[in-house]
Amino acid sequence: TFTAPVPWEADRFYSQPGMAGHDLSLNTWPIGTGPYMLTQNLPNRRLVLERNPNFHGEPYPCEGAPGDRERGLLADCGKPTPFIDRIVFSLEKEAVPLGGKFIQGYYDIPQADRGDYGVAMRVAAGDSADKARLYREHGIRLPSSVAMTEMYMGFNWLDPVVGRGDTPEQAQKNRKLRLAISIAFDWEEHVAVFENGQAQVAYGPLPPGVLGYEPPPAGYDPQVYDLVDGKPVRKSLAVARRLLAEAGYPDGRSSKTGQPLVLFYDSAAGTGGDAQFDWMRRQLARIGIQLDLRATDYNRFQDKMQSGAAQLFSWGWVADYPDAENFLFLLYGPNGKVKHGGENAANYENPEFDKLFEQMKYLDDGPQKARLAQRMVAIVQHDAPWMFGYFPLSGGAYQQWVGNAKPTDMVRNTLQYMKIDTALPVERVPESNRPVWWPLALLALAGLLPVALAWRTSQRRDAQAPPPGAAAN
């Protein structure tokens, strides 16, 4: 999605005088070589895509992630795409009518290329049995997949307390301090509370789906977790306290000065709420460490990161492409933020890691590249420059008649692969939206009641009135 070929003739055509004034540009009438072409563009109302008769053609994929074949996602292997002739985008100004129309079946999908709507519906179904039953009755499918995004908490490698250390002895003490903190931070609880369970706890810097990632038990972090019955279980707080004492801070106090250990967490305003910060403080308080929050505006936060003034910080990364290099370069020494202005926000440096990265980054996918990536993951697990945090989930929401639908934040041309069982919505949408007549009957009765009361009152008044021509006494 970074670049796309555009014919120079189109650029020259739209550059003619008067074109922009009439809203004629590549923004409103794009020209390309994809499976669909834009045939109607009503701003803030509707967009219509139709099959491109000149599309060069692409076959449906024959390979996928584990489980795709079992879910029928590879049944159309080799067939020419696209499968849908016409796609209509209606722009809804508010979320409530969008959700209502989707549940009723008037929309096949609520969003084309984002996963937040599906995640929100999964959370709603988990919180409410009525919502879950409603989605189930309407046949709405809410699959999810792990996004190519990582949220982590970093230690500044240049900091004298939590960083690399000036001597081999201090380096070992600082490493044990980082591990004690990593054990104390219960990321499983964080995912359950603050992410509504819609995330996967990370054991390293590589997300599922990237070559080099190993699922547990092989890929667990042995520095922070133990294997119990083949499953990773976070080490106990007793282990964290022992590591803290070995780092020179028994019970959270310096063995030299007796002063309490106070760490500083730097945050940009708006990147966390009071409840989340209180939770973070409680995590470290369990092993006797005090955490002081230093929140600033984003510009000041950026200055701190670029100058190396931050101590602990939270950061995230959304992959540009699903390759190990695009995650591991975040820990590559020559990418350090302070020294080189790169994306290595922790300023981590390890000569062995850097050498392996330089070997790995130009390799094609294969066993050798996977082995190098796994070795690099083991190195950063040992050194602990990050608390690896979690990978958010990407969620999809689809009607039961939408085929080949899978949520993903990497593939943006998913409409090319989707298909529609056109007979099913004709049958199911009327069933799901049968008219309810009893409110009309109740309304009619409510309207007739005053008329009946008025008629009865009139009759009673007529019965009490004297006959015409009678003389009054």
Short mmCIF file of C-alpha atoms in Angstrom, two decimals:
data_model
loop_
_atom_site.label_atom_id
_atom_site.label_comp_id
_atom_site.label_asym_id
_atom_site.label_seq_id
_atom_site.Cartn_x
_atom_site.Cartn_y
_atom_site.Cartn_z
CA THR A 1 0.00 0.00 0.00
CA PHE A 2 3.00 2.33 -0.07
CA THR A 3 3.07 2.91 -3.81
CA ALA A 4 0.96 2.14 -6.85
CA PRO A 5 1.72 2.55 -10.56
CA VAL A 6 -0.07 5.47 -12.23
CA PRO A 7 0.13 6.15 -15.98
CA TRP A 8 1.83 9.44 -16.77
CA GLU A 9 -0.93 10.22 -19.27
CA ALA A 10 -3.43 10.29 -16.38
CA ASP A 11 -1.23 12.61 -14.36
CA ARG A 12 -0.91 14.95 -17.35
CA PHE A 13 -4.66 14.77 -18.07
CA TYR A 14 -5.69 15.70 -14.53
CA SER A 15 -3.09 18.47 -14.41
CA GLN A 16 -4.90 20.47 -17.10
CA PRO A 17 -6.31 23.85 -16.03
CA GLY A 18 -9.80 23.68 -14.55
CA MET A 19 -9.76 19.97 -13.70
CA ALA A 20 -9.17 20.37 -9.97
CA GLY A 21 -11.84 23.07 -9.74
CA HIS A 22 -14.37 20.56 -11.05
CA ASP A 23 -13.23 17.88 -8.60
CA LEU A 24 -11.57 15.84 -11.33
CA SER A 25 -8.39 14.26 -9.99
CA LEU A 26 -6.79 10.92 -9.16
CA ASN A 27 -8.31 11.24 -5.68
CA THR A 28 -11.87 11.22 -6.98
CA TRP A 29 -11.44 9.22 -10.22
CA PRO A 30 -8.42 6.95 -9.72
CA ILE A 31 -6.88 5.02 -12.58
CA GLY A 32 -5.16 1.70 -12.01
CA THR A 33 -4.82 -1.92 -13.06
CA GLY A 34 -6.69 -3.66 -10.22
CA PRO A 35 -9.66 -6.04 -10.28
CA TYR A 36 -12.22 -3.24 -9.81
CA MET A 37 -12.82 0.21 -11.21
CA LEU A 38 -14.64 3.11 -9.59
CA THR A 39 -17.86 3.76 -11.53
CA GLN A 40 -19.73 6.03 -9.11
CA ASN A 41 -18.38 8.51 -6.58
CA LEU A 42 -20.91 10.44 -4.50
CA PRO A 43 -18.86 12.07 -1.73
CA ASN A 44 -20.08 11.34 1.81
CA ARG A 45 -22.80 9.10 0.40
CA ARG A 46 -21.87 6.20 -1.87
CA LEU A 47 -19.03 4.63 -3.86
CA VAL A 48 -19.53 1.88 -6.41
CA LEU A 49 -16.86 -0.49 -7.70
CA GLU A 50 -17.43 -2.75 -10.71
CA ARG A 51 -15.40 -5.57 -12.15
CA ASN A 52 -12.58 -4.31 -14.38
CA PRO A 53 -13.01 -6.04 -17.77
CA ASN A 54 -9.32 -5.42 -18.53
CA PHE A 55 -7.98 -6.92 -15.27
CA HIS A 56 -4.97 -9.11 -15.99
CA GLY A 57 -6.30 -11.78 -13.62
CA GLU A 58 -4.91 -13.39 -10.48
CA PRO A 59 -5.65 -16.90 -9.22
CA TYR A 60 -7.06 -17.50 -5.76
CA PRO A 61 -4.29 -18.56 -3.31
CA CYS A 62 -3.61 -22.23 -2.72
CA GLU A 63 -1.61 -21.78 0.50
CA GLY A 64 -2.60 -20.19 3.78
CA ALA A 65 -2.11 -20.12 7.50
CA PRO A 66 -2.63 -23.21 9.68
CA GLY A 67 -6.35 -23.99 9.86
CA ASP A 68 -7.33 -22.11 6.69
CA ARG A 69 -7.88 -25.29 4.70
CA GLU A 70 -10.03 -26.82 7.44
CA ARG A 71 -12.20 -23.68 7.47
CA GLY A 72 -12.74 -23.91 3.71
CA LEU A 73 -10.68 -20.81 2.93
CA LEU A 74 -8.61 -22.61 0.28
CA ALA A 75 -11.47 -24.36 -1.54
CA ASP A 76 -11.26 -21.89 -4.45
CA CYS A 77 -7.55 -22.60 -5.03
CA GLY A 78 -6.48 -21.53 -8.50
CA LYS A 79 -9.78 -19.99 -9.57
CA PRO A 80 -9.55 -16.58 -11.28
CA THR A 81 -10.46 -13.57 -9.13
CA PRO A 82 -12.43 -11.43 -8.45
CA PHE A 83 -15.65 -13.34 -7.65
CA ILE A 84 -17.97 -10.35 -7.08
CA ASP A 85 -19.21 -8.23 -9.99
CA ARG A 86 -20.31 -5.09 -8.17
CA ILE A 87 -19.52 -3.64 -4.74
CA VAL A 88 -21.45 -0.76 -3.19
CA PHE A 89 -20.01 1.26 -0.29
CA SER A 90 -22.61 3.26 1.63
CA LEU A 91 -21.20 5.86 4.01
CA GLU A 92 -22.98 5.82 7.36
CA LYS A 93 -22.43 8.91 9.48
CA GLU A 94 -23.08 7.14 12.80
CA ALA A 95 -22.19 3.75 14.25
CA VAL A 96 -25.67 2.87 15.55
CA PRO A 97 -27.48 2.76 12.18
CA LEU A 98 -24.49 0.99 10.65
CA GLY A 99 -24.62 -1.72 13.30
CA GLY A 100 -28.39 -2.04 13.07
CA LYS A 101 -28.43 -2.42 9.30
CA PHE A 102 -25.59 -4.92 9.40
CA ILE A 103 -27.35 -7.11 11.96
CA GLN A 104 -30.54 -6.95 9.91
CA GLY A 105 -28.63 -8.18 6.87
CA TYR A 106 -28.74 -5.07 4.71
CA TYR A 107 -24.93 -4.91 4.75
CA ASP A 108 -22.74 -7.91 3.96
CA ILE A 109 -19.82 -6.51 5.96
CA PRO A 110 -19.71 -3.35 8.12
CA GLN A 111 -16.13 -2.39 7.16
CA ALA A 112 -13.90 -3.27 4.26
CA ASP A 113 -10.34 -3.31 5.58
CA ARG A 114 -10.34 -2.60 9.33
CA GLY A 115 -10.59 -4.99 12.24
CA ASP A 116 -11.81 -2.78 15.05
CA TYR A 117 -15.54 -3.29 14.30
CA GLY A 118 -15.26 -7.06 14.53
CA VAL A 119 -13.25 -6.79 17.77
CA ALA A 120 -15.92 -4.51 19.27
CA MET A 121 -18.65 -7.02 18.38
CA ARG A 122 -16.64 -9.86 19.91
CA VAL A 123 -16.27 -7.86 23.12
CA ALA A 124 -20.01 -7.09 23.13
CA ALA A 125 -20.82 -10.78 22.65
CA GLY A 126 -18.52 -11.68 25.53
CA ASP A 127 -20.08 -9.11 27.83
CA SER A 128 -23.74 -9.80 26.99
CA ALA A 129 -25.46 -13.15 26.51
CA ASP A 130 -28.27 -11.32 24.69
CA LYS A 131 -25.81 -9.86 22.18
CA ALA A 132 -24.17 -13.23 21.66
CA ARG A 133 -27.57 -14.85 21.05
CA LEU A 134 -28.57 -12.06 18.64
CA TYR A 135 -25.41 -12.50 16.56
CA ARG A 136 -25.84 -16.28 16.61
CA GLU A 137 -29.48 -16.12 15.54
CA HIS A 138 -28.59 -13.89 12.59
CA GLY A 139 -25.70 -16.14 11.57
CA ILE A 140 -23.09 -13.41 11.95
CA ARG A 141 -19.52 -14.70 11.99
CA LEU A 142 -16.86 -12.95 14.07
CA PRO A 143 -13.48 -14.57 13.30
CA SER A 144 -10.25 -13.06 14.55
CA SER A 145 -6.54 -13.28 13.81
CA VAL A 146 -3.42 -11.91 15.47
CA ALA A 147 -2.50 -8.54 13.97
CA MET A 148 0.99 -7.76 12.71
CA THR A 149 1.28 -5.24 15.54
CA GLU A 150 3.26 -5.36 18.76
CA MET A 151 2.75 -3.34 21.92
CA TYR A 152 5.70 -3.47 24.29
CA MET A 153 7.29 -1.71 27.26
CA GLY A 154 10.93 -0.80 26.81
CA PHE A 155 13.92 -0.15 29.04
CA ASN A 156 16.31 2.58 27.96
CA TRP A 157 19.61 0.78 27.35
CA LEU A 158 21.48 4.04 28.06
CA ASP A 159 19.98 4.42 31.54
CA PRO A 160 22.39 3.57 34.41
CA VAL A 161 19.71 1.76 36.47
CA VAL A 162 17.74 -0.33 33.96
CA GLY A 163 20.11 -0.14 30.96
CA ARG A 164 23.17 -2.03 29.80
CA GLY A 165 25.47 -1.11 32.69
CA ASP A 166 29.01 0.27 32.61
CA THR A 167 30.77 -2.88 33.86
CA PRO A 168 30.13 -6.61 33.38
CA GLU A 169 29.10 -6.85 37.04
CA GLN A 170 26.67 -3.93 36.73
CA ALA A 171 25.36 -5.35 33.46
CA GLN A 172 24.39 -8.58 35.24
CA LYS A 173 22.71 -6.70 38.08
CA ASN A 174 20.76 -4.48 35.68
CA ARG A 175 19.67 -7.53 33.68
CA LYS A 176 18.34 -9.20 36.82
CA LEU A 177 16.45 -6.02 37.66
CA ARG A 178 14.85 -5.99 34.20
CA LEU A 179 13.88 -9.64 34.56
CA ALA A 180 12.38 -9.04 38.01
CA ILE A 181 10.26 -6.23 36.56
CA SER A 182 9.29 -8.37 33.57
CA ILE A 183 8.08 -11.16 35.84
CA ALA A 184 6.14 -8.77 38.08
CA PHE A 185 4.23 -7.22 35.16
CA ASP A 186 1.34 -9.61 34.61
CA TRP A 187 0.60 -9.10 30.91
CA GLU A 188 -2.02 -11.85 30.97
CA GLU A 189 -4.01 -9.75 33.43
CA HIS A 190 -3.42 -6.61 31.35
CA VAL A 191 -4.84 -8.30 28.25
CA ALA A 192 -7.87 -9.56 30.17
CA VAL A 193 -8.63 -6.20 31.83
CA PHE A 194 -7.53 -3.49 29.40
CA GLU A 195 -7.79 -5.33 26.06
CA ASN A 196 -11.00 -7.23 26.87
CA GLY A 197 -9.15 -10.44 26.10
CA GLN A 198 -8.73 -9.41 22.46
CA ALA A 199 -4.96 -9.79 22.31
CA GLN A 200 -2.28 -12.46 22.60
CA VAL A 201 0.49 -12.17 25.17
CA ALA A 202 3.90 -11.96 23.48
CA TYR A 203 6.89 -14.13 24.40
CA GLY A 204 9.20 -12.36 21.97
CA PRO A 205 9.31 -9.63 19.32
CA LEU A 206 7.90 -11.77 16.44
CA PRO A 207 4.11 -12.17 16.04
CA PRO A 208 2.42 -15.34 14.73
CA GLY A 209 2.54 -15.59 10.95
CA VAL A 210 6.09 -14.26 10.67
CA LEU A 211 8.88 -16.66 9.73
CA GLY A 212 10.90 -17.34 12.88
CA TYR A 213 7.96 -17.21 15.26
CA GLU A 214 7.63 -20.35 17.37
CA PRO A 215 4.43 -21.01 19.31
CA PRO A 216 4.67 -22.38 22.84
CA PRO A 217 6.04 -24.57 24.20
CA ALA A 218 9.05 -24.22 21.87
CA GLY A 219 8.84 -20.43 21.60
CA TYR A 220 8.10 -19.44 25.20
CA ASP A 221 10.32 -16.99 27.10
CA PRO A 222 12.30 -19.10 29.62
CA GLN A 223 13.56 -16.01 31.42
CA VAL A 224 10.06 -14.94 32.49
CA TYR A 225 8.01 -18.15 32.28
CA ASP A 226 8.18 -21.77 33.42
CA LEU A 227 6.69 -24.65 31.46
CA VAL A 228 3.96 -26.41 33.41
CA ASP A 229 2.28 -29.33 31.61
CA GLY A 230 3.61 -27.95 28.34
CA LYS A 231 2.15 -24.46 28.89
CA PRO A 232 4.01 -21.25 29.83
CA VAL A 233 3.25 -20.04 33.36
CA ARG A 234 4.66 -16.75 34.61
CA LYS A 235 7.37 -17.21 37.23
CA SER A 236 6.39 -16.46 40.81
CA LEU A 237 6.86 -13.19 42.60
CA ALA A 238 9.28 -15.02 44.89
CA VAL A 239 11.59 -15.48 41.89
CA ALA A 240 11.17 -11.80 41.01
CA ARG A 241 12.06 -10.76 44.57
CA ARG A 242 15.13 -13.01 44.54
CA LEU A 243 16.32 -11.46 41.27
CA LEU A 244 15.64 -8.01 42.71
CA ALA A 245 17.82 -8.80 45.73
CA GLU A 246 20.59 -10.15 43.50
CA ALA A 247 20.38 -6.93 41.50
CA GLY A 248 21.22 -5.00 44.70
CA TYR A 249 17.70 -4.01 45.80
CA PRO A 250 16.48 -6.41 48.52
CA ASP A 251 12.85 -5.64 49.34
CA GLY A 252 13.00 -2.78 46.84
CA ARG A 253 15.74 -0.83 48.66
CA SER A 254 19.34 -0.18 47.64
CA SER A 255 21.72 -2.46 49.53
CA LYS A 256 24.26 0.40 49.53
CA THR A 257 22.17 3.40 50.60
CA GLY A 258 18.98 1.88 51.98
CA GLN A 259 16.95 4.21 49.80
CA PRO A 260 13.83 2.85 48.08
CA LEU A 261 14.14 2.04 44.39
CA VAL A 262 12.08 4.53 42.37
CA LEU A 263 11.68 3.99 38.62
CA PHE A 264 10.26 6.51 36.19
CA TYR A 265 7.75 5.69 33.50
CA ASP A 266 7.58 8.29 30.73
CA SER A 267 4.30 8.61 28.88
CA ALA A 268 2.77 10.87 26.29
CA ALA A 269 -0.56 12.38 27.34
CA GLY A 270 -3.43 10.30 26.07
CA THR A 271 -1.51 7.01 25.89
CA GLY A 272 -3.03 5.57 29.03
CA GLY A 273 -5.69 6.21 31.62
CA ASP A 274 -5.53 6.60 35.40
CA ALA A 275 -6.74 3.01 35.87
CA GLN A 276 -3.97 1.65 33.67
CA PHE A 277 -1.29 3.70 35.40
CA ASP A 278 -2.57 2.62 38.82
CA TRP A 279 -2.41 -0.99 37.63
CA MET A 280 1.22 -0.50 36.55
CA ARG A 281 2.16 0.95 39.93
CA ARG A 282 0.53 -2.00 41.71
CA GLN A 283 2.46 -4.49 39.59
CA LEU A 284 5.82 -3.15 40.75
CA ALA A 285 4.64 -2.45 44.29
CA ARG A 286 4.17 -6.21 44.70
CA ILE A 287 7.97 -6.60 44.73
CA GLY A 288 8.67 -3.34 46.57
CA ILE A 289 9.51 -1.03 43.63
CA GLN A 290 7.98 2.44 43.41
CA LEU A 291 6.89 3.63 39.97
CA ASP A 292 6.67 7.35 39.28
CA LEU A 293 4.67 8.50 36.26
CA ARG A 294 6.05 11.34 34.15
CA ALA A 295 3.35 12.27 31.62
CA THR A 296 4.00 15.02 29.08
CA ASP A 297 2.58 16.15 25.75
CA TYR A 298 3.64 14.11 22.74
CA ASN A 299 6.23 16.58 21.48
CA ARG A 300 8.01 16.61 24.85
CA PHE A 301 7.78 12.81 25.00
CA GLN A 302 9.41 12.59 21.56
CA ASP A 303 12.19 14.89 22.75
CA LYS A 304 12.82 12.62 25.75
CA MET A 305 13.00 9.56 23.53
CA GLN A 306 15.35 11.19 21.04
CA SER A 307 17.67 12.48 23.76
CA GLY A 308 17.61 9.25 25.79
CA ALA A 309 16.08 10.91 28.87
CA ALA A 310 13.30 8.34 29.29
CA GLN A 311 13.78 5.36 31.60
CA LEU A 312 10.75 3.09 31.06
CA PHE A 313 8.30 3.72 28.23
CA SER A 314 5.58 2.06 26.17
CA TRP A 315 5.73 1.85 22.41
CA GLY A 316 4.17 -0.05 19.56
CA TRP A 317 4.94 -1.09 16.02
CA VAL A 318 2.67 -1.90 13.09
CA ALA A 319 4.48 -4.00 10.50
CA ASP A 320 5.09 -2.53 7.08
CA TYR A 321 5.35 -6.06 5.68
CA PRO A 322 5.11 -9.51 7.34
CA ASP A 323 8.81 -10.29 7.64
CA ALA A 324 11.02 -10.92 10.66
CA GLU A 325 13.35 -8.13 9.54
CA ASN A 326 10.56 -5.57 10.00
CA PHE A 327 10.30 -6.44 13.71
CA LEU A 328 13.88 -7.37 14.61
CA PHE A 329 15.26 -4.13 13.18
CA LEU A 330 13.56 -2.43 16.16
CA LEU A 331 16.39 -3.92 18.27
CA TYR A 332 19.24 -3.52 15.78
CA GLY A 333 22.04 -1.39 17.28
CA PRO A 334 22.65 0.88 14.24
CA ASN A 335 18.94 1.77 14.36
CA GLY A 336 19.26 3.28 17.86
CA LYS A 337 17.05 6.30 18.34
CA VAL A 338 19.55 8.45 20.27
CA LYS A 339 22.72 7.75 18.30
CA HIS A 340 21.27 7.17 14.84
CA GLY A 341 17.71 8.57 14.86
CA GLY A 342 16.26 5.13 14.09
CA GLU A 343 13.32 3.11 15.40
CA ASN A 344 15.29 1.23 18.07
CA ALA A 345 13.59 3.22 20.85
CA ALA A 346 15.26 1.16 23.61
CA ASN A 347 18.71 1.99 22.14
CA TYR A 348 19.55 -1.71 22.61
CA GLU A 349 22.94 -2.92 21.44
CA ASN A 350 24.27 -6.45 21.29
CA PRO A 351 27.12 -7.28 18.86
CA GLU A 352 25.98 -10.87 18.36
CA PHE A 353 22.40 -9.80 17.65
CA ASP A 354 23.58 -7.13 15.19
CA LYS A 355 25.82 -9.60 13.34
CA LEU A 356 22.99 -12.13 13.00
CA PHE A 357 20.60 -9.41 11.85
CA GLU A 358 22.98 -8.38 9.06
CA GLN A 359 23.13 -12.00 7.92
CA MET A 360 19.38 -12.53 8.13
CA LYS A 361 17.93 -9.39 6.58
CA TYR A 362 18.84 -10.25 2.98
CA LEU A 363 17.95 -13.95 3.11
CA ASP A 364 14.92 -15.37 1.36
CA ASP A 365 12.42 -17.23 3.51
CA GLY A 366 13.69 -20.66 4.42
CA PRO A 367 15.14 -22.80 7.23
CA GLN A 368 18.36 -20.76 7.51
CA LYS A 369 16.49 -17.48 7.93
CA ALA A 370 14.13 -19.06 10.47
CA ARG A 371 17.06 -20.38 12.52
CA LEU A 372 18.78 -16.99 12.57
CA ALA A 373 15.57 -15.22 13.61
CA GLN A 374 14.96 -17.73 16.41
CA ARG A 375 18.51 -17.27 17.68
CA MET A 376 18.02 -13.49 17.71
CA VAL A 377 14.76 -13.89 19.64
CA ALA A 378 16.58 -16.01 22.23
CA ILE A 379 19.22 -13.29 22.63
CA VAL A 380 16.71 -10.53 23.35
CA GLN A 381 14.77 -12.84 25.67
CA HIS A 382 17.99 -13.28 27.64
CA ASP A 383 18.93 -9.59 27.64
CA ALA A 384 15.34 -8.38 28.27
CA PRO A 385 15.54 -4.87 26.73
CA TRP A 386 11.74 -5.09 26.35
CA MET A 387 8.81 -6.46 28.22
CA PHE A 388 7.30 -7.99 25.11
CA GLY A 389 3.72 -7.04 25.95
CA TYR A 390 1.09 -8.33 23.55
CA PHE A 391 -0.13 -8.63 19.96
CA PRO A 392 -3.64 -7.17 19.42
CA LEU A 393 -6.27 -9.18 17.57
CA SER A 394 -7.79 -8.11 14.28
CA GLY A 395 -11.47 -9.06 14.13
CA GLY A 396 -13.84 -9.43 11.21
CA ALA A 397 -17.62 -9.29 11.04
CA TYR A 398 -19.32 -11.10 8.16
CA GLN A 399 -22.76 -12.29 7.21
CA GLN A 400 -23.07 -16.05 6.79
CA TRP A 401 -23.36 -15.71 3.01
CA VAL A 402 -19.94 -14.03 2.66
CA GLY A 403 -17.29 -16.55 1.63
CA ASN A 404 -13.48 -16.47 1.74
CA ALA A 405 -13.63 -13.86 4.51
CA LYS A 406 -10.72 -13.61 6.90
CA PRO A 407 -9.63 -10.59 8.99
CA THR A 408 -6.13 -9.36 8.31
CA ASP A 409 -4.25 -6.10 8.66
CA MET A 410 -1.67 -7.00 6.01
CA VAL A 411 -3.75 -7.90 2.95
CA ARG A 412 -5.73 -4.83 1.86
CA ASN A 413 -7.29 -6.23 -1.32
CA THR A 414 -9.47 -8.76 0.49
CA LEU A 415 -12.54 -7.80 -1.60
CA GLN A 416 -10.84 -9.42 -4.56
CA TYR A 417 -11.07 -12.82 -2.85
CA MET A 418 -14.50 -12.62 -1.22
CA LYS A 419 -17.58 -14.22 -2.73
CA ILE A 420 -21.31 -13.96 -2.05
CA ASP A 421 -23.92 -16.73 -1.92
CA THR A 422 -26.61 -14.56 -3.51
CA ALA A 423 -29.48 -16.98 -2.81
CA LEU A 424 -28.94 -17.03 0.95
CA PRO A 425 -29.61 -13.32 1.72
CA VAL A 426 -32.77 -13.42 -0.40
CA GLU A 427 -33.99 -16.15 1.93
CA ARG A 428 -32.58 -15.09 5.27
CA VAL A 429 -32.98 -11.28 5.29
CA PRO A 430 -36.82 -11.39 5.11
CA GLU A 431 -36.81 -14.11 7.80
CA SER A 432 -34.69 -11.94 10.08
CA ASN A 433 -36.86 -8.88 9.50
CA ARG A 434 -40.42 -10.16 9.67
CA PRO A 435 -42.79 -7.27 10.39
CA VAL A 436 -44.22 -7.11 13.91
CA TRP A 437 -47.86 -6.11 13.62
CA TRP A 438 -49.04 -6.07 17.23
CA PRO A 439 -47.72 -2.53 17.94
CA LEU A 440 -49.93 -1.24 15.09
CA ALA A 441 -52.95 -3.02 16.57
CA LEU A 442 -52.14 -1.57 19.97
CA LEU A 443 -51.78 1.88 18.43
CA ALA A 444 -55.12 1.50 16.65
CA LEU A 445 -56.80 0.50 19.91
CA ALA A 446 -55.20 3.44 21.65
CA GLY A 447 -56.64 5.71 18.91
CA LEU A 448 -60.10 4.17 19.11
CA LEU A 449 -60.33 4.42 22.89
CA PRO A 450 -60.77 8.23 23.03
CA VAL A 451 -63.32 8.02 20.20
CA ALA A 452 -65.32 5.40 22.13
CA LEU A 453 -65.15 7.44 25.32
CA ALA A 454 -66.32 10.56 23.48
CA TRP A 455 -69.21 8.67 21.86
CA ARG A 456 -70.27 7.21 25.22
CA THR A 457 -70.14 10.64 26.88
CA SER A 458 -72.23 12.11 24.06
CA GLN A 459 -74.84 9.35 24.41
CA ARG A 460 -75.09 9.87 28.14
CA ARG A 461 -75.50 13.63 27.70
CA ASP A 462 -78.27 13.11 25.09
CA ALA A 463 -80.14 10.78 27.42
CA GLN A 464 -80.17 13.36 30.21
CA ALA A 465 -81.28 16.28 28.03
CA PRO A 466 -85.10 17.34 28.11
CA PRO A 467 -87.15 16.48 24.99
CA PRO A 468 -87.61 19.24 22.39
CA GLY A 469 -90.47 21.68 23.08
CA ALA A 470 -90.76 20.82 26.82
CA ALA A 471 -91.39 23.78 29.10
CA ALA A 472 -89.05 24.33 31.97
CA ASN A 473 -90.61 24.72 35.44
#
